[in-house]
Amino acid sequence: LPPASLRSAGMVGFYGTGDIFAIADALLGLPDDALGGVFDGNPARHGTLVRGLPVRPPAEAAASSCACVVLCTQAAEAAMRRALTDAGFRGRIIGFNEILEAVCDEASDRQGVHRLVGAHGAE
């Protein structure tokens, strides 16, 4: 799940619009035309704009053009997964920690981070 492959996997959605959304969005660097939807369980956020798209309830993810949805949480991941599957979303659901791991793996391949960690005695 390198971010580059996620960018080419089809439309990507985000579930959650808080601080973790901002981090995930920046890490992935998706162009506007790859963003398939933004979803949030908080009704007060519905209809507000994020990156030019209206925030919608998670129940609408199944009818979206999203091939996958990134969960922008660490505390409520199980509940978010359940909300998407209960709504009939059949695409891939990707946890925020999976994104972090992939970004770190991609960075270590490019920048030699493994050498740096080894040099500091990570035994």
mmCIF file with all atom_site columns, C-alpha atoms in Angstrom:
data_model
loop_
_atom_site.group_PDB
_atom_site.id
_atom_site.type_symbol
_atom_site.label_atom_id
_atom_site.label_alt_id
_atom_site.label_comp_id
_atom_site.label_asym_id
_atom_site.label_entity_id
_atom_site.label_seq_id
_atom_site.pdbx_PDB_ins_code
_atom_site.Cartn_x
_atom_site.Cartn_y
_atom_site.Cartn_z
_atom_site.occupancy
_atom_site.B_iso_or_equiv
_atom_site.pdbx_formal_charge
_atom_site.auth_seq_id
_atom_site.auth_comp_id
_atom_site.auth_asym_id
_atom_site.auth_atom_id
_atom_site.pdbx_PDB_model_num
ATOM 1   C CA . LEU A 1 1   ? 0.000   0.000  0.000  1.00 0.00 ? 1   LEU A CA 1
ATOM 2   C CA . PRO A 1 2   ? 2.588   2.613  -0.913 1.00 0.00 ? 2   PRO A CA 1
ATOM 3   C CA . PRO A 1 3   ? 1.002   6.059  -1.286 1.00 0.00 ? 3   PRO A CA 1
ATOM 4   C CA . ALA A 1 4   ? 1.965   6.061  -4.974 1.00 0.00 ? 4   ALA A CA 1
ATOM 5   C CA . SER A 1 5   ? -0.059  2.890  -5.578 1.00 0.00 ? 5   SER A CA 1
ATOM 6   C CA . LEU A 1 6   ? -2.987  4.287  -3.603 1.00 0.00 ? 6   LEU A CA 1
ATOM 7   C CA . ARG A 1 7   ? -2.968  7.340  -5.878 1.00 0.00 ? 7   ARG A CA 1
ATOM 8   C CA . SER A 1 8   ? -3.353  5.075  -8.904 1.00 0.00 ? 8   SER A CA 1
ATOM 9   C CA . ALA A 1 9   ? -5.918  2.721  -7.342 1.00 0.00 ? 9   ALA A CA 1
ATOM 10  C CA . GLY A 1 10  ? -8.946  4.826  -8.245 1.00 0.00 ? 10  GLY A CA 1
ATOM 11  C CA . MET A 1 11  ? -10.943 7.378  -6.344 1.00 0.00 ? 11  MET A CA 1
ATOM 12  C CA . VAL A 1 12  ? -9.999  7.702  -2.686 1.00 0.00 ? 12  VAL A CA 1
ATOM 13  C CA . GLY A 1 13  ? -12.344 8.746  0.097  1.00 0.00 ? 13  GLY A CA 1
ATOM 14  C CA . PHE A 1 14  ? -11.615 9.957  3.585  1.00 0.00 ? 14  PHE A CA 1
ATOM 15  C CA . TYR A 1 15  ? -13.728 9.199  6.653  1.00 0.00 ? 15  TYR A CA 1
ATOM 16  C CA . GLY A 1 16  ? -13.154 11.854 9.289  1.00 0.00 ? 16  GLY A CA 1
ATOM 17  C CA . THR A 1 17  ? -12.416 15.540 8.879  1.00 0.00 ? 17  THR A CA 1
ATOM 18  C CA . GLY A 1 18  ? -10.291 16.430 11.904 1.00 0.00 ? 18  GLY A CA 1
ATOM 19  C CA . ASP A 1 19  ? -6.568  16.722 12.471 1.00 0.00 ? 19  ASP A CA 1
ATOM 20  C CA . ILE A 1 20  ? -5.809  13.195 11.282 1.00 0.00 ? 20  ILE A CA 1
ATOM 21  C CA . PHE A 1 21  ? -7.580  13.960 7.999  1.00 0.00 ? 21  PHE A CA 1
ATOM 22  C CA . ALA A 1 22  ? -5.216  16.893 7.463  1.00 0.00 ? 22  ALA A CA 1
ATOM 23  C CA . ILE A 1 23  ? -2.210  14.652 8.146  1.00 0.00 ? 23  ILE A CA 1
ATOM 24  C CA . ALA A 1 24  ? -3.423  11.781 5.935  1.00 0.00 ? 24  ALA A CA 1
ATOM 25  C CA . ASP A 1 25  ? -4.318  14.181 3.131  1.00 0.00 ? 25  ASP A CA 1
ATOM 26  C CA . ALA A 1 26  ? -0.863  15.784 3.261  1.00 0.00 ? 26  ALA A CA 1
ATOM 27  C CA . LEU A 1 27  ? 0.929   12.415 3.426  1.00 0.00 ? 27  LEU A CA 1
ATOM 28  C CA . LEU A 1 28  ? -0.921  11.026 0.421  1.00 0.00 ? 28  LEU A CA 1
ATOM 29  C CA . GLY A 1 29  ? -0.734  14.183 -1.659 1.00 0.00 ? 29  GLY A CA 1
ATOM 30  C CA . LEU A 1 30  ? -3.748  13.231 -3.744 1.00 0.00 ? 30  LEU A CA 1
ATOM 31  C CA . PRO A 1 31  ? -4.719  15.523 -6.598 1.00 0.00 ? 31  PRO A CA 1
ATOM 32  C CA . ASP A 1 32  ? -8.254  16.929 -6.450 1.00 0.00 ? 32  ASP A CA 1
ATOM 33  C CA . ASP A 1 33  ? -9.447  14.644 -9.245 1.00 0.00 ? 33  ASP A CA 1
ATOM 34  C CA . ALA A 1 34  ? -8.501  11.530 -7.213 1.00 0.00 ? 34  ALA A CA 1
ATOM 35  C CA . LEU A 1 35  ? -10.632 12.528 -4.239 1.00 0.00 ? 35  LEU A CA 1
ATOM 36  C CA . GLY A 1 36  ? -13.914 10.633 -4.422 1.00 0.00 ? 36  GLY A CA 1
ATOM 37  C CA . GLY A 1 37  ? -15.552 11.782 -1.233 1.00 0.00 ? 37  GLY A CA 1
ATOM 38  C CA . VAL A 1 38  ? -15.216 13.019 2.304  1.00 0.00 ? 38  VAL A CA 1
ATOM 39  C CA . PHE A 1 39  ? -17.377 11.410 4.981  1.00 0.00 ? 39  PHE A CA 1
ATOM 40  C CA . ASP A 1 40  ? -17.926 12.151 8.646  1.00 0.00 ? 40  ASP A CA 1
ATOM 41  C CA . GLY A 1 41  ? -20.161 10.697 11.324 1.00 0.00 ? 41  GLY A CA 1
ATOM 42  C CA . ASN A 1 42  ? -20.812 14.113 12.863 1.00 0.00 ? 42  ASN A CA 1
ATOM 43  C CA . PRO A 1 43  ? -24.030 15.569 11.370 1.00 0.00 ? 43  PRO A CA 1
ATOM 44  C CA . ALA A 1 44  ? -22.770 19.092 12.140 1.00 0.00 ? 44  ALA A CA 1
ATOM 45  C CA . ARG A 1 45  ? -20.019 18.564 9.530  1.00 0.00 ? 45  ARG A CA 1
ATOM 46  C CA . HIS A 1 46  ? -22.389 17.341 6.788  1.00 0.00 ? 46  HIS A CA 1
ATOM 47  C CA . GLY A 1 47  ? -22.590 19.795 3.913  1.00 0.00 ? 47  GLY A CA 1
ATOM 48  C CA . THR A 1 48  ? -19.483 21.723 4.927  1.00 0.00 ? 48  THR A CA 1
ATOM 49  C CA . LEU A 1 49  ? -16.743 21.814 2.304  1.00 0.00 ? 49  LEU A CA 1
ATOM 50  C CA . VAL A 1 50  ? -13.421 20.013 2.587  1.00 0.00 ? 50  VAL A CA 1
ATOM 51  C CA . ARG A 1 51  ? -11.067 20.380 -0.366 1.00 0.00 ? 51  ARG A CA 1
ATOM 52  C CA . GLY A 1 52  ? -14.032 21.658 -2.348 1.00 0.00 ? 52  GLY A CA 1
ATOM 53  C CA . LEU A 1 53  ? -16.230 18.613 -1.672 1.00 0.00 ? 53  LEU A CA 1
ATOM 54  C CA . PRO A 1 54  ? -19.244 18.524 0.623  1.00 0.00 ? 54  PRO A CA 1
ATOM 55  C CA . VAL A 1 55  ? -18.822 16.340 3.688  1.00 0.00 ? 55  VAL A CA 1
ATOM 56  C CA . ARG A 1 56  ? -21.378 13.517 3.580  1.00 0.00 ? 56  ARG A CA 1
ATOM 57  C CA . PRO A 1 57  ? -22.575 10.916 6.080  1.00 0.00 ? 57  PRO A CA 1
ATOM 58  C CA . PRO A 1 58  ? -20.718 7.590  5.988  1.00 0.00 ? 58  PRO A CA 1
ATOM 59  C CA . ALA A 1 59  ? -23.908 5.867  4.825  1.00 0.00 ? 59  ALA A CA 1
ATOM 60  C CA . GLU A 1 60  ? -23.346 7.520  1.438  1.00 0.00 ? 60  GLU A CA 1
ATOM 61  C CA . ALA A 1 61  ? -19.919 5.913  0.908  1.00 0.00 ? 61  ALA A CA 1
ATOM 62  C CA . ALA A 1 62  ? -21.440 2.865  -0.799 1.00 0.00 ? 62  ALA A CA 1
ATOM 63  C CA . ALA A 1 63  ? -22.983 5.051  -3.518 1.00 0.00 ? 63  ALA A CA 1
ATOM 64  C CA . SER A 1 64  ? -19.788 7.066  -4.016 1.00 0.00 ? 64  SER A CA 1
ATOM 65  C CA . SER A 1 65  ? -17.139 6.541  -6.664 1.00 0.00 ? 65  SER A CA 1
ATOM 66  C CA . CYS A 1 66  ? -14.553 5.615  -4.015 1.00 0.00 ? 66  CYS A CA 1
ATOM 67  C CA . ALA A 1 67  ? -12.500 2.474  -4.568 1.00 0.00 ? 67  ALA A CA 1
ATOM 68  C CA . CYS A 1 68  ? -11.147 2.826  -1.032 1.00 0.00 ? 68  CYS A CA 1
ATOM 69  C CA . VAL A 1 69  ? -11.723 4.903  2.072  1.00 0.00 ? 69  VAL A CA 1
ATOM 70  C CA . VAL A 1 70  ? -8.981  6.035  4.456  1.00 0.00 ? 70  VAL A CA 1
ATOM 71  C CA . LEU A 1 71  ? -10.062 6.108  8.096  1.00 0.00 ? 71  LEU A CA 1
ATOM 72  C CA . CYS A 1 72  ? -8.859  9.335  9.671  1.00 0.00 ? 72  CYS A CA 1
ATOM 73  C CA . THR A 1 73  ? -8.854  8.178  13.272 1.00 0.00 ? 73  THR A CA 1
ATOM 74  C CA . GLN A 1 74  ? -6.935  6.053  15.663 1.00 0.00 ? 74  GLN A CA 1
ATOM 75  C CA . ALA A 1 75  ? -9.462  5.848  18.485 1.00 0.00 ? 75  ALA A CA 1
ATOM 76  C CA . ALA A 1 76  ? -12.637 4.988  16.555 1.00 0.00 ? 76  ALA A CA 1
ATOM 77  C CA . GLU A 1 77  ? -11.338 2.770  13.762 1.00 0.00 ? 77  GLU A CA 1
ATOM 78  C CA . ALA A 1 78  ? -13.535 -0.236 14.598 1.00 0.00 ? 78  ALA A CA 1
ATOM 79  C CA . ALA A 1 79  ? -16.696 1.884  14.717 1.00 0.00 ? 79  ALA A CA 1
ATOM 80  C CA . MET A 1 80  ? -15.815 3.569  11.407 1.00 0.00 ? 80  MET A CA 1
ATOM 81  C CA . ARG A 1 81  ? -15.152 0.232  9.707  1.00 0.00 ? 81  ARG A CA 1
ATOM 82  C CA . ARG A 1 82  ? -18.476 -1.047 10.992 1.00 0.00 ? 82  ARG A CA 1
ATOM 83  C CA . ALA A 1 83  ? -20.348 2.062  9.791  1.00 0.00 ? 83  ALA A CA 1
ATOM 84  C CA . LEU A 1 84  ? -18.923 1.654  6.277  1.00 0.00 ? 84  LEU A CA 1
ATOM 85  C CA . THR A 1 85  ? -19.586 -2.069 6.028  1.00 0.00 ? 85  THR A CA 1
ATOM 86  C CA . ASP A 1 86  ? -23.083 -1.670 7.516  1.00 0.00 ? 86  ASP A CA 1
ATOM 87  C CA . ALA A 1 87  ? -23.750 0.974  4.838  1.00 0.00 ? 87  ALA A CA 1
ATOM 88  C CA . GLY A 1 88  ? -22.769 -1.530 2.150  1.00 0.00 ? 88  GLY A CA 1
ATOM 89  C CA . PHE A 1 89  ? -19.397 -0.065 1.171  1.00 0.00 ? 89  PHE A CA 1
ATOM 90  C CA . ARG A 1 90  ? -17.519 -2.808 -0.678 1.00 0.00 ? 90  ARG A CA 1
ATOM 91  C CA . GLY A 1 91  ? -14.245 -1.047 -1.429 1.00 0.00 ? 91  GLY A CA 1
ATOM 92  C CA . ARG A 1 92  ? -11.045 -1.283 0.546  1.00 0.00 ? 92  ARG A CA 1
ATOM 93  C CA . ILE A 1 93  ? -11.014 0.284  4.006  1.00 0.00 ? 93  ILE A CA 1
ATOM 94  C CA . ILE A 1 94  ? -7.575  1.530  5.006  1.00 0.00 ? 94  ILE A CA 1
ATOM 95  C CA . GLY A 1 95  ? -6.629  2.446  8.566  1.00 0.00 ? 95  GLY A CA 1
ATOM 96  C CA . PHE A 1 96  ? -4.566  5.536  9.279  1.00 0.00 ? 96  PHE A CA 1
ATOM 97  C CA . ASN A 1 97  ? -1.786  3.411  10.804 1.00 0.00 ? 97  ASN A CA 1
ATOM 98  C CA . GLU A 1 98  ? -1.522  1.515  7.488  1.00 0.00 ? 98  GLU A CA 1
ATOM 99  C CA . ILE A 1 99  ? -0.937  4.852  5.759  1.00 0.00 ? 99  ILE A CA 1
ATOM 100 C CA . LEU A 1 100 ? 1.750   5.795  8.287  1.00 0.00 ? 100 LEU A CA 1
ATOM 101 C CA . GLU A 1 101 ? 3.527   2.455  7.862  1.00 0.00 ? 101 GLU A CA 1
ATOM 102 C CA . ALA A 1 102 ? 3.449   2.708  4.081  1.00 0.00 ? 102 ALA A CA 1
ATOM 103 C CA . VAL A 1 103 ? 4.786   6.263  4.107  1.00 0.00 ? 103 VAL A CA 1
ATOM 104 C CA . CYS A 1 104 ? 7.588   5.259  6.486  1.00 0.00 ? 104 CYS A CA 1
ATOM 105 C CA . ASP A 1 105 ? 8.444   2.211  4.360  1.00 0.00 ? 105 ASP A CA 1
ATOM 106 C CA . GLU A 1 106 ? 8.464   4.317  1.209  1.00 0.00 ? 106 GLU A CA 1
ATOM 107 C CA . ALA A 1 107 ? 10.656  6.961  2.869  1.00 0.00 ? 107 ALA A CA 1
ATOM 108 C CA . SER A 1 108 ? 13.078  4.370  4.213  1.00 0.00 ? 108 SER A CA 1
ATOM 109 C CA . ASP A 1 109 ? 13.481  2.886  0.741  1.00 0.00 ? 109 ASP A CA 1
ATOM 110 C CA . ARG A 1 110 ? 14.227  6.323  -0.721 1.00 0.00 ? 110 ARG A CA 1
ATOM 111 C CA . GLN A 1 111 ? 16.341  7.863  2.013  1.00 0.00 ? 111 GLN A CA 1
ATOM 112 C CA . GLY A 1 112 ? 18.161  5.032  3.750  1.00 0.00 ? 112 GLY A CA 1
ATOM 113 C CA . VAL A 1 113 ? 16.370  5.406  7.084  1.00 0.00 ? 113 VAL A CA 1
ATOM 114 C CA . HIS A 1 114 ? 17.231  1.780  7.956  1.00 0.00 ? 114 HIS A CA 1
ATOM 115 C CA . ARG A 1 115 ? 20.925  2.718  8.041  1.00 0.00 ? 115 ARG A CA 1
ATOM 116 C CA . LEU A 1 116 ? 20.142  5.633  10.316 1.00 0.00 ? 116 LEU A CA 1
ATOM 117 C CA . VAL A 1 117 ? 18.152  3.487  12.744 1.00 0.00 ? 117 VAL A CA 1
ATOM 118 C CA . GLY A 1 118 ? 20.855  0.798  12.743 1.00 0.00 ? 118 GLY A CA 1
ATOM 119 C CA . ALA A 1 119 ? 23.539  3.383  13.436 1.00 0.00 ? 119 ALA A CA 1
ATOM 120 C CA . HIS A 1 120 ? 21.754  4.394  16.641 1.00 0.00 ? 120 HIS A CA 1
ATOM 121 C CA . GLY A 1 121 ? 21.677  0.892  18.118 1.00 0.00 ? 121 GLY A CA 1
ATOM 122 C CA . ALA A 1 122 ? 18.079  -0.261 17.580 1.00 0.00 ? 122 ALA A CA 1
ATOM 123 C CA . GLU A 1 123 ? 18.855  -3.795 18.709 1.00 0.00 ? 123 GLU A CA 1
#
